[in-house]
JSON list of C-alpha atoms in Angstrom, two decimals:
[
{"chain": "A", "resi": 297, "resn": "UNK", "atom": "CA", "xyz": [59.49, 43.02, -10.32]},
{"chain": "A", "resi": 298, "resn": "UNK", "atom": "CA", "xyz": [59.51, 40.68, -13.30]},
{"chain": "A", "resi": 299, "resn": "UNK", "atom": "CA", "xyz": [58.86, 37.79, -11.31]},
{"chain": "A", "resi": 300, "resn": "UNK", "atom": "CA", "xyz": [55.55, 39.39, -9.36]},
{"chain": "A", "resi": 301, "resn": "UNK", "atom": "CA", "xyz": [54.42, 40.35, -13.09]},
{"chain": "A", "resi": 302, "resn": "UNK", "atom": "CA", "xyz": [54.80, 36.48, -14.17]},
{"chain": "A", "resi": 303, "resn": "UNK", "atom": "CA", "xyz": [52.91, 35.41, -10.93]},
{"chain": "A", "resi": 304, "resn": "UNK", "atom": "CA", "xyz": [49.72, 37.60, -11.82]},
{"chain": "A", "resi": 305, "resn": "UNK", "atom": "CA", "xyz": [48.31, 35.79, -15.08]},
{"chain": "A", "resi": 306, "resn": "UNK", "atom": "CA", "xyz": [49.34, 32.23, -13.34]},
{"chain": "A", "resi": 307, "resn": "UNK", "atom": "CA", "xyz": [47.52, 33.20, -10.46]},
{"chain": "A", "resi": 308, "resn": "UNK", "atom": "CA", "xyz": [44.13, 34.60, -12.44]},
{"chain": "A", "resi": 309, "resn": "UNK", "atom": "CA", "xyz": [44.23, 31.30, -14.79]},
{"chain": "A", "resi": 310, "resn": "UNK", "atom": "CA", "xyz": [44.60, 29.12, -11.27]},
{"chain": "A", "resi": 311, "resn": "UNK", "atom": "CA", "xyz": [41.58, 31.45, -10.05]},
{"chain": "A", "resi": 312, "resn": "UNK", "atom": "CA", "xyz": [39.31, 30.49, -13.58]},
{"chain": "A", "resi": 313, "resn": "UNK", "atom": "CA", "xyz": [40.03, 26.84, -13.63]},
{"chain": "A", "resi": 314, "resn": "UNK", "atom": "CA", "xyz": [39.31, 26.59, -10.03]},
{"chain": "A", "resi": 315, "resn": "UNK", "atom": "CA", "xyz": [35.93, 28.58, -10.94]},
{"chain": "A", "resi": 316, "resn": "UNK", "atom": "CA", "xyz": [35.18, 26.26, -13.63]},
{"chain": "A", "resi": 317, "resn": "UNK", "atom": "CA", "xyz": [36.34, 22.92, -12.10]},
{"chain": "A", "resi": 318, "resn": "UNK", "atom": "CA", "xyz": [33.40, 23.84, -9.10]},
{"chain": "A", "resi": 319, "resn": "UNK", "atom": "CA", "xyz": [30.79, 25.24, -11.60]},
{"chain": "A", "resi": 320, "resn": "UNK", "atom": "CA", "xyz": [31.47, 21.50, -13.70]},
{"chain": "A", "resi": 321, "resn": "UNK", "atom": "CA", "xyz": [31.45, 19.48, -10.34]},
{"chain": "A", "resi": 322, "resn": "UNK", "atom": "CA", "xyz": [28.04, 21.54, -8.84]},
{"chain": "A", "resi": 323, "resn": "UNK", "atom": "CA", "xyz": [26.50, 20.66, -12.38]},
{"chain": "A", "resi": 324, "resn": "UNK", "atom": "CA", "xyz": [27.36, 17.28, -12.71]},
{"chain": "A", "resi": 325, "resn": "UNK", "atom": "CA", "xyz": [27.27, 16.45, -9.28]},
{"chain": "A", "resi": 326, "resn": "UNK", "atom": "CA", "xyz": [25.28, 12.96, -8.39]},
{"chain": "A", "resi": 327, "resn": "UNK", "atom": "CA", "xyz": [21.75, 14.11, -7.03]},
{"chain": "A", "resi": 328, "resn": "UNK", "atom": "CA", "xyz": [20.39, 13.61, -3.43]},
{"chain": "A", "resi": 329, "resn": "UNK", "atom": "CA", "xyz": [18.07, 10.45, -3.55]},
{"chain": "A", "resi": 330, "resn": "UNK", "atom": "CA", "xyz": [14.36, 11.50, -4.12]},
{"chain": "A", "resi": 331, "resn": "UNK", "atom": "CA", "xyz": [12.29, 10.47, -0.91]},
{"chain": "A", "resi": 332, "resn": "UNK", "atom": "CA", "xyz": [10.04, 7.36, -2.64]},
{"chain": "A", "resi": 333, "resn": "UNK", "atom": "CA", "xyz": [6.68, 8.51, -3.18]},
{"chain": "A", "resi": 334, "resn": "UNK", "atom": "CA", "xyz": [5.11, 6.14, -0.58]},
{"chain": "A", "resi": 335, "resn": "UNK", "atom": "CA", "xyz": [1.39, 6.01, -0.29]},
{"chain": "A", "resi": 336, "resn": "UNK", "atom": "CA", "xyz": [-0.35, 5.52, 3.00]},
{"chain": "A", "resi": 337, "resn": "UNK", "atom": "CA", "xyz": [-1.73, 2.29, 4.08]},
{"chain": "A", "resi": 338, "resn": "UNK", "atom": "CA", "xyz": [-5.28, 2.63, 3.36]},
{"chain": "A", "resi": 339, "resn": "UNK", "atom": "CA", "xyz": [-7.20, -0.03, 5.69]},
{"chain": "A", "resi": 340, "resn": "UNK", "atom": "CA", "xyz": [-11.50, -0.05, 6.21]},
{"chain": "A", "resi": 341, "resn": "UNK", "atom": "CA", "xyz": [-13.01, -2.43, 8.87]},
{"chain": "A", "resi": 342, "resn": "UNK", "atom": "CA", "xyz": [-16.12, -4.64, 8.83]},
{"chain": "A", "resi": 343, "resn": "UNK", "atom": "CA", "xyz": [-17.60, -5.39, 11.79]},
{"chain": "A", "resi": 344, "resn": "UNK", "atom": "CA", "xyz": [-19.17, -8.95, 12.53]},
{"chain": "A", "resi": 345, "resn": "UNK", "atom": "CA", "xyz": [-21.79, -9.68, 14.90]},
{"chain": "A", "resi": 346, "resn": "UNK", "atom": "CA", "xyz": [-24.82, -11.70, 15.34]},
{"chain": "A", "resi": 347, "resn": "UNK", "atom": "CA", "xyz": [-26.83, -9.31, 12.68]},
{"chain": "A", "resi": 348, "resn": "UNK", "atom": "CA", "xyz": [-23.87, -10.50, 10.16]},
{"chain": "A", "resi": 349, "resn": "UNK", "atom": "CA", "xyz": [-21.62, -7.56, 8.42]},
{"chain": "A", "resi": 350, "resn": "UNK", "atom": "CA", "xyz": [-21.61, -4.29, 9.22]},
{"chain": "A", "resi": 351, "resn": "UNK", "atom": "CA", "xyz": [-21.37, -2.39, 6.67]},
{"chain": "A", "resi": 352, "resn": "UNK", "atom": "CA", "xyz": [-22.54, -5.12, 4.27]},
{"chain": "A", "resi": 353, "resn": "UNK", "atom": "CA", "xyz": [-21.62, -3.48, 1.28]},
{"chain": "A", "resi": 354, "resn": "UNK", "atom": "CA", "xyz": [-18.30, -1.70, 1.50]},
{"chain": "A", "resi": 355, "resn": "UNK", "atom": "CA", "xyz": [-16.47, 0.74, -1.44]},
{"chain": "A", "resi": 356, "resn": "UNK", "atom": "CA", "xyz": [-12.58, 0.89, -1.09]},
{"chain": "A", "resi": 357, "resn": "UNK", "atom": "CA", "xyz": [-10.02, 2.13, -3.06]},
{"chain": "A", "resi": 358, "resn": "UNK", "atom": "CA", "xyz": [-7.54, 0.10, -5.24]},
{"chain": "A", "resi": 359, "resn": "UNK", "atom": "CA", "xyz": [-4.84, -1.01, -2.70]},
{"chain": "A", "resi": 360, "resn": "UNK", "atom": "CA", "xyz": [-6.59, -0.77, 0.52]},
{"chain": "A", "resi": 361, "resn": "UNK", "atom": "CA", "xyz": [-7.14, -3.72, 3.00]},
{"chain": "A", "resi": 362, "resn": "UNK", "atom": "CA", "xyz": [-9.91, -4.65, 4.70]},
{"chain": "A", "resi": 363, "resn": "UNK", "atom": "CA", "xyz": [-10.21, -5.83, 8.43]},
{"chain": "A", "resi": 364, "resn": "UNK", "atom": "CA", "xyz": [-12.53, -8.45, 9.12]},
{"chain": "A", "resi": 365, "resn": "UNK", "atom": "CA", "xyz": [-13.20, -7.94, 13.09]},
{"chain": "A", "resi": 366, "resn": "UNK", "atom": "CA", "xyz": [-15.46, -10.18, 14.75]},
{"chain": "A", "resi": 367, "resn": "UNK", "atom": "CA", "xyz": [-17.31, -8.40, 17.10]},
{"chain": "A", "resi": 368, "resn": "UNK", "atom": "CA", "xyz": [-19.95, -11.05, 18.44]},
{"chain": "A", "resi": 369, "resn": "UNK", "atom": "CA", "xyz": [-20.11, -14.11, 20.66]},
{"chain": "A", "resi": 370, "resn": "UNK", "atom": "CA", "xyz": [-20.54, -15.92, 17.06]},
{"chain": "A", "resi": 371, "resn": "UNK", "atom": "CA", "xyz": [-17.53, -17.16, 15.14]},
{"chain": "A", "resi": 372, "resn": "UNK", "atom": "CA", "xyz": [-17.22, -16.79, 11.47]},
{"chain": "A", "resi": 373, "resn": "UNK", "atom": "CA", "xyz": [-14.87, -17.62, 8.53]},
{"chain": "A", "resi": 374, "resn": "UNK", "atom": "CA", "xyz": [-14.54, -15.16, 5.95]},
{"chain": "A", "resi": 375, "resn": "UNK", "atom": "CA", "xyz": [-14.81, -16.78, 2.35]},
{"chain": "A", "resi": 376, "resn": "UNK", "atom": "CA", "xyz": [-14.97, -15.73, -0.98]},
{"chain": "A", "resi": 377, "resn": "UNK", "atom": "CA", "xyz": [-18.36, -16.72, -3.03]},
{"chain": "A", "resi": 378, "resn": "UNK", "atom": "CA", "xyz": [-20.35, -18.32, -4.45]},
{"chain": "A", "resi": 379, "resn": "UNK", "atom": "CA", "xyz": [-20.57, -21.31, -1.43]},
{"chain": "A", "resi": 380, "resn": "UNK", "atom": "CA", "xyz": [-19.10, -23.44, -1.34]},
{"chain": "A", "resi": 381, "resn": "UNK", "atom": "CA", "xyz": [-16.64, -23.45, -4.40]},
{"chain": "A", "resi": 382, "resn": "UNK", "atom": "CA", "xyz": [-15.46, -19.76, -3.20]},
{"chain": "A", "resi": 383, "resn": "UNK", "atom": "CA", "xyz": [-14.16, -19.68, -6.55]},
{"chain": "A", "resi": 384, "resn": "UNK", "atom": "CA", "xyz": [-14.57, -15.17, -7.21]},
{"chain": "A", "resi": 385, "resn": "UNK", "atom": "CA", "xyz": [-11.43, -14.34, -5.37]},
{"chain": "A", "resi": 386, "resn": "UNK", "atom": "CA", "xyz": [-9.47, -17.74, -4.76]},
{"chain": "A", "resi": 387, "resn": "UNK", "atom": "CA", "xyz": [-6.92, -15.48, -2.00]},
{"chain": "A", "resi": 388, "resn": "UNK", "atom": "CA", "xyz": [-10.55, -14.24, -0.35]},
{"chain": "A", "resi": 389, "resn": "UNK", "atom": "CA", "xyz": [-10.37, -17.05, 2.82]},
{"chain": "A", "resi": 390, "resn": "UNK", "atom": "CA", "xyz": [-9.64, -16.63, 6.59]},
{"chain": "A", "resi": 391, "resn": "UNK", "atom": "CA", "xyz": [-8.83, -20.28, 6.52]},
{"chain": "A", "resi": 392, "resn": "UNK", "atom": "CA", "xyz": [-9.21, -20.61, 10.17]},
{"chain": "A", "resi": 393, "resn": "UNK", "atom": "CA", "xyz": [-12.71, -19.48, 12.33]},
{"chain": "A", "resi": 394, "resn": "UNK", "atom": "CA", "xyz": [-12.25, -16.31, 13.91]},
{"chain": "A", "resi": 395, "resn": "UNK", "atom": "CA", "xyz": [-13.62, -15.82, 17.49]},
{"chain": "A", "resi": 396, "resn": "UNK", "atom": "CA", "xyz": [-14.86, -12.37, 19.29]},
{"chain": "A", "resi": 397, "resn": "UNK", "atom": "CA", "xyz": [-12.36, -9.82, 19.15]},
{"chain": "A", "resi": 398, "resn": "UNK", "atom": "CA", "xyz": [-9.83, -11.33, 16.57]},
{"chain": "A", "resi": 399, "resn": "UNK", "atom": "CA", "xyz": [-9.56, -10.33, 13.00]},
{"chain": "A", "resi": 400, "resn": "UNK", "atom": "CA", "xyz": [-8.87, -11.54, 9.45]},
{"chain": "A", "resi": 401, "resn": "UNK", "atom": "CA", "xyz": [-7.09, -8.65, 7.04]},
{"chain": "A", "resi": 402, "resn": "UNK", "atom": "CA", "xyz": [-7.14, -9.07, 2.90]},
{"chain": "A", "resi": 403, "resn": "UNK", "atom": "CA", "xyz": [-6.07, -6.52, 0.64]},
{"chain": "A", "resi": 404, "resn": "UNK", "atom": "CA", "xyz": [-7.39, -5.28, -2.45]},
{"chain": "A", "resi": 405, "resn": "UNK", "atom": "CA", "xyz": [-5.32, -4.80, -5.26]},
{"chain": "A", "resi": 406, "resn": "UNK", "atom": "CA", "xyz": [-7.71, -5.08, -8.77]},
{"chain": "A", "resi": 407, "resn": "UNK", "atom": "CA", "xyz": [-10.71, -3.01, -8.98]},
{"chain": "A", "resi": 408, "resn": "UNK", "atom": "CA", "xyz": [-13.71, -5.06, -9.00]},
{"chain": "A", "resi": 409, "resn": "UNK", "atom": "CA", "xyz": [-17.08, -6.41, -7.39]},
{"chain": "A", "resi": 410, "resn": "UNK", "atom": "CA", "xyz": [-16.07, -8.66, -4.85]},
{"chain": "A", "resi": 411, "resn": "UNK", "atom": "CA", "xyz": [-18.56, -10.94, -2.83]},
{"chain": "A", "resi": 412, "resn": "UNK", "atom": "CA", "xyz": [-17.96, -13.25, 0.14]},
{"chain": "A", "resi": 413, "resn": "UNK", "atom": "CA", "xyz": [-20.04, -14.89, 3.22]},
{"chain": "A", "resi": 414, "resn": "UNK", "atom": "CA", "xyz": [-19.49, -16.42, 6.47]},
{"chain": "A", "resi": 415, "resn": "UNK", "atom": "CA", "xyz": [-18.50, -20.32, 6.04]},
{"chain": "A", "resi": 416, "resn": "UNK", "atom": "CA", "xyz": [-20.26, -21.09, 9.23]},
{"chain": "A", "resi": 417, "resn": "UNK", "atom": "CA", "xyz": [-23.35, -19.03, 8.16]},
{"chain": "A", "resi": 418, "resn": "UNK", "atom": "CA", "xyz": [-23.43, -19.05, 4.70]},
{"chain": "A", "resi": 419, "resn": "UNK", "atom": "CA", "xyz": [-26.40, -16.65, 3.88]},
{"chain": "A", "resi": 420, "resn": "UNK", "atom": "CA", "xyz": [-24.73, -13.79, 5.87]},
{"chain": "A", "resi": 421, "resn": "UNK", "atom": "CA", "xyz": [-23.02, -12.33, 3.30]},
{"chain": "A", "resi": 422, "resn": "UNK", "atom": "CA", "xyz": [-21.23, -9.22, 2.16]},
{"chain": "A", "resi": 423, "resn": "UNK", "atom": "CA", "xyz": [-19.85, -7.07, -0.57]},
{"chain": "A", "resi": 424, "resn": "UNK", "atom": "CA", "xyz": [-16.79, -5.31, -1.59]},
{"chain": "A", "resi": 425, "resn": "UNK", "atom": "CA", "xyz": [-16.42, -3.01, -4.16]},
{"chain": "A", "resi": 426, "resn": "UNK", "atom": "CA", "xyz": [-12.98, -1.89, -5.09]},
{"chain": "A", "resi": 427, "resn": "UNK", "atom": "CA", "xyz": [-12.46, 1.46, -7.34]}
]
């Protein structure tokens, strides 16, 4: 009988450190990696046809890109203003004409006014505003 007595109190200390050796591991346990917050590609379109841009003034949000898409049998080649420095927004250029059904994508990181114009027809221009 003495040695089942002795066993009791070893066995109920065993029982408490185990209890506290979980509780200490679920509290300091390393945390499940947050999901990153990730926003949504925002993207907005402007149409190009023989009438020039449609919509010709355009308001987007800080981040979002815009889709040049040339809709008519007329080329164009998007460009920042004023012609022909395009100097507002150096990044603002398609570089390259764009034919019917082809596109030219920028995106918009600083708030801002931003104006721009077909190279190839200078006086169609356009406007971005960027909140």
């Amino acid at each position: 009988m003495k040695i089942a007595l002795r066993k009791k109190p070893v066995i109920a200390i065993s029982i408490v450190v185990l209890v506290l050796v979980g509780v200490t591991w679920l509290m300091n346990r390393p945390s499940k990696p947050k999901s990153p917050n990730i926003t949504p590609a925002i993207t907005a379109v402007v149409s190009y046809g023989e009438g020039g841009f449609l919509p010709e003034t355009l308001k987007v949000k800080v981040g979002t890109t815009v889709v040049w898409k040339s809709d008519g049998a007329e080329q164009m080649r998007i460009v920042s203003n004023p012609h022909p420095e395009h100097s507002d927004l150096k990044g603002l250029d398609s570089k390259t004409n764009i034919s019917k059904g082809a596109t030219y994508s920028y995106r918009f990181d600083k708030a801002g006014t931003y104006r721009y114009h077909n190279e190839l027809e200078p006086d169609q221009n356009g406007t971005i505003i960027v909140e």
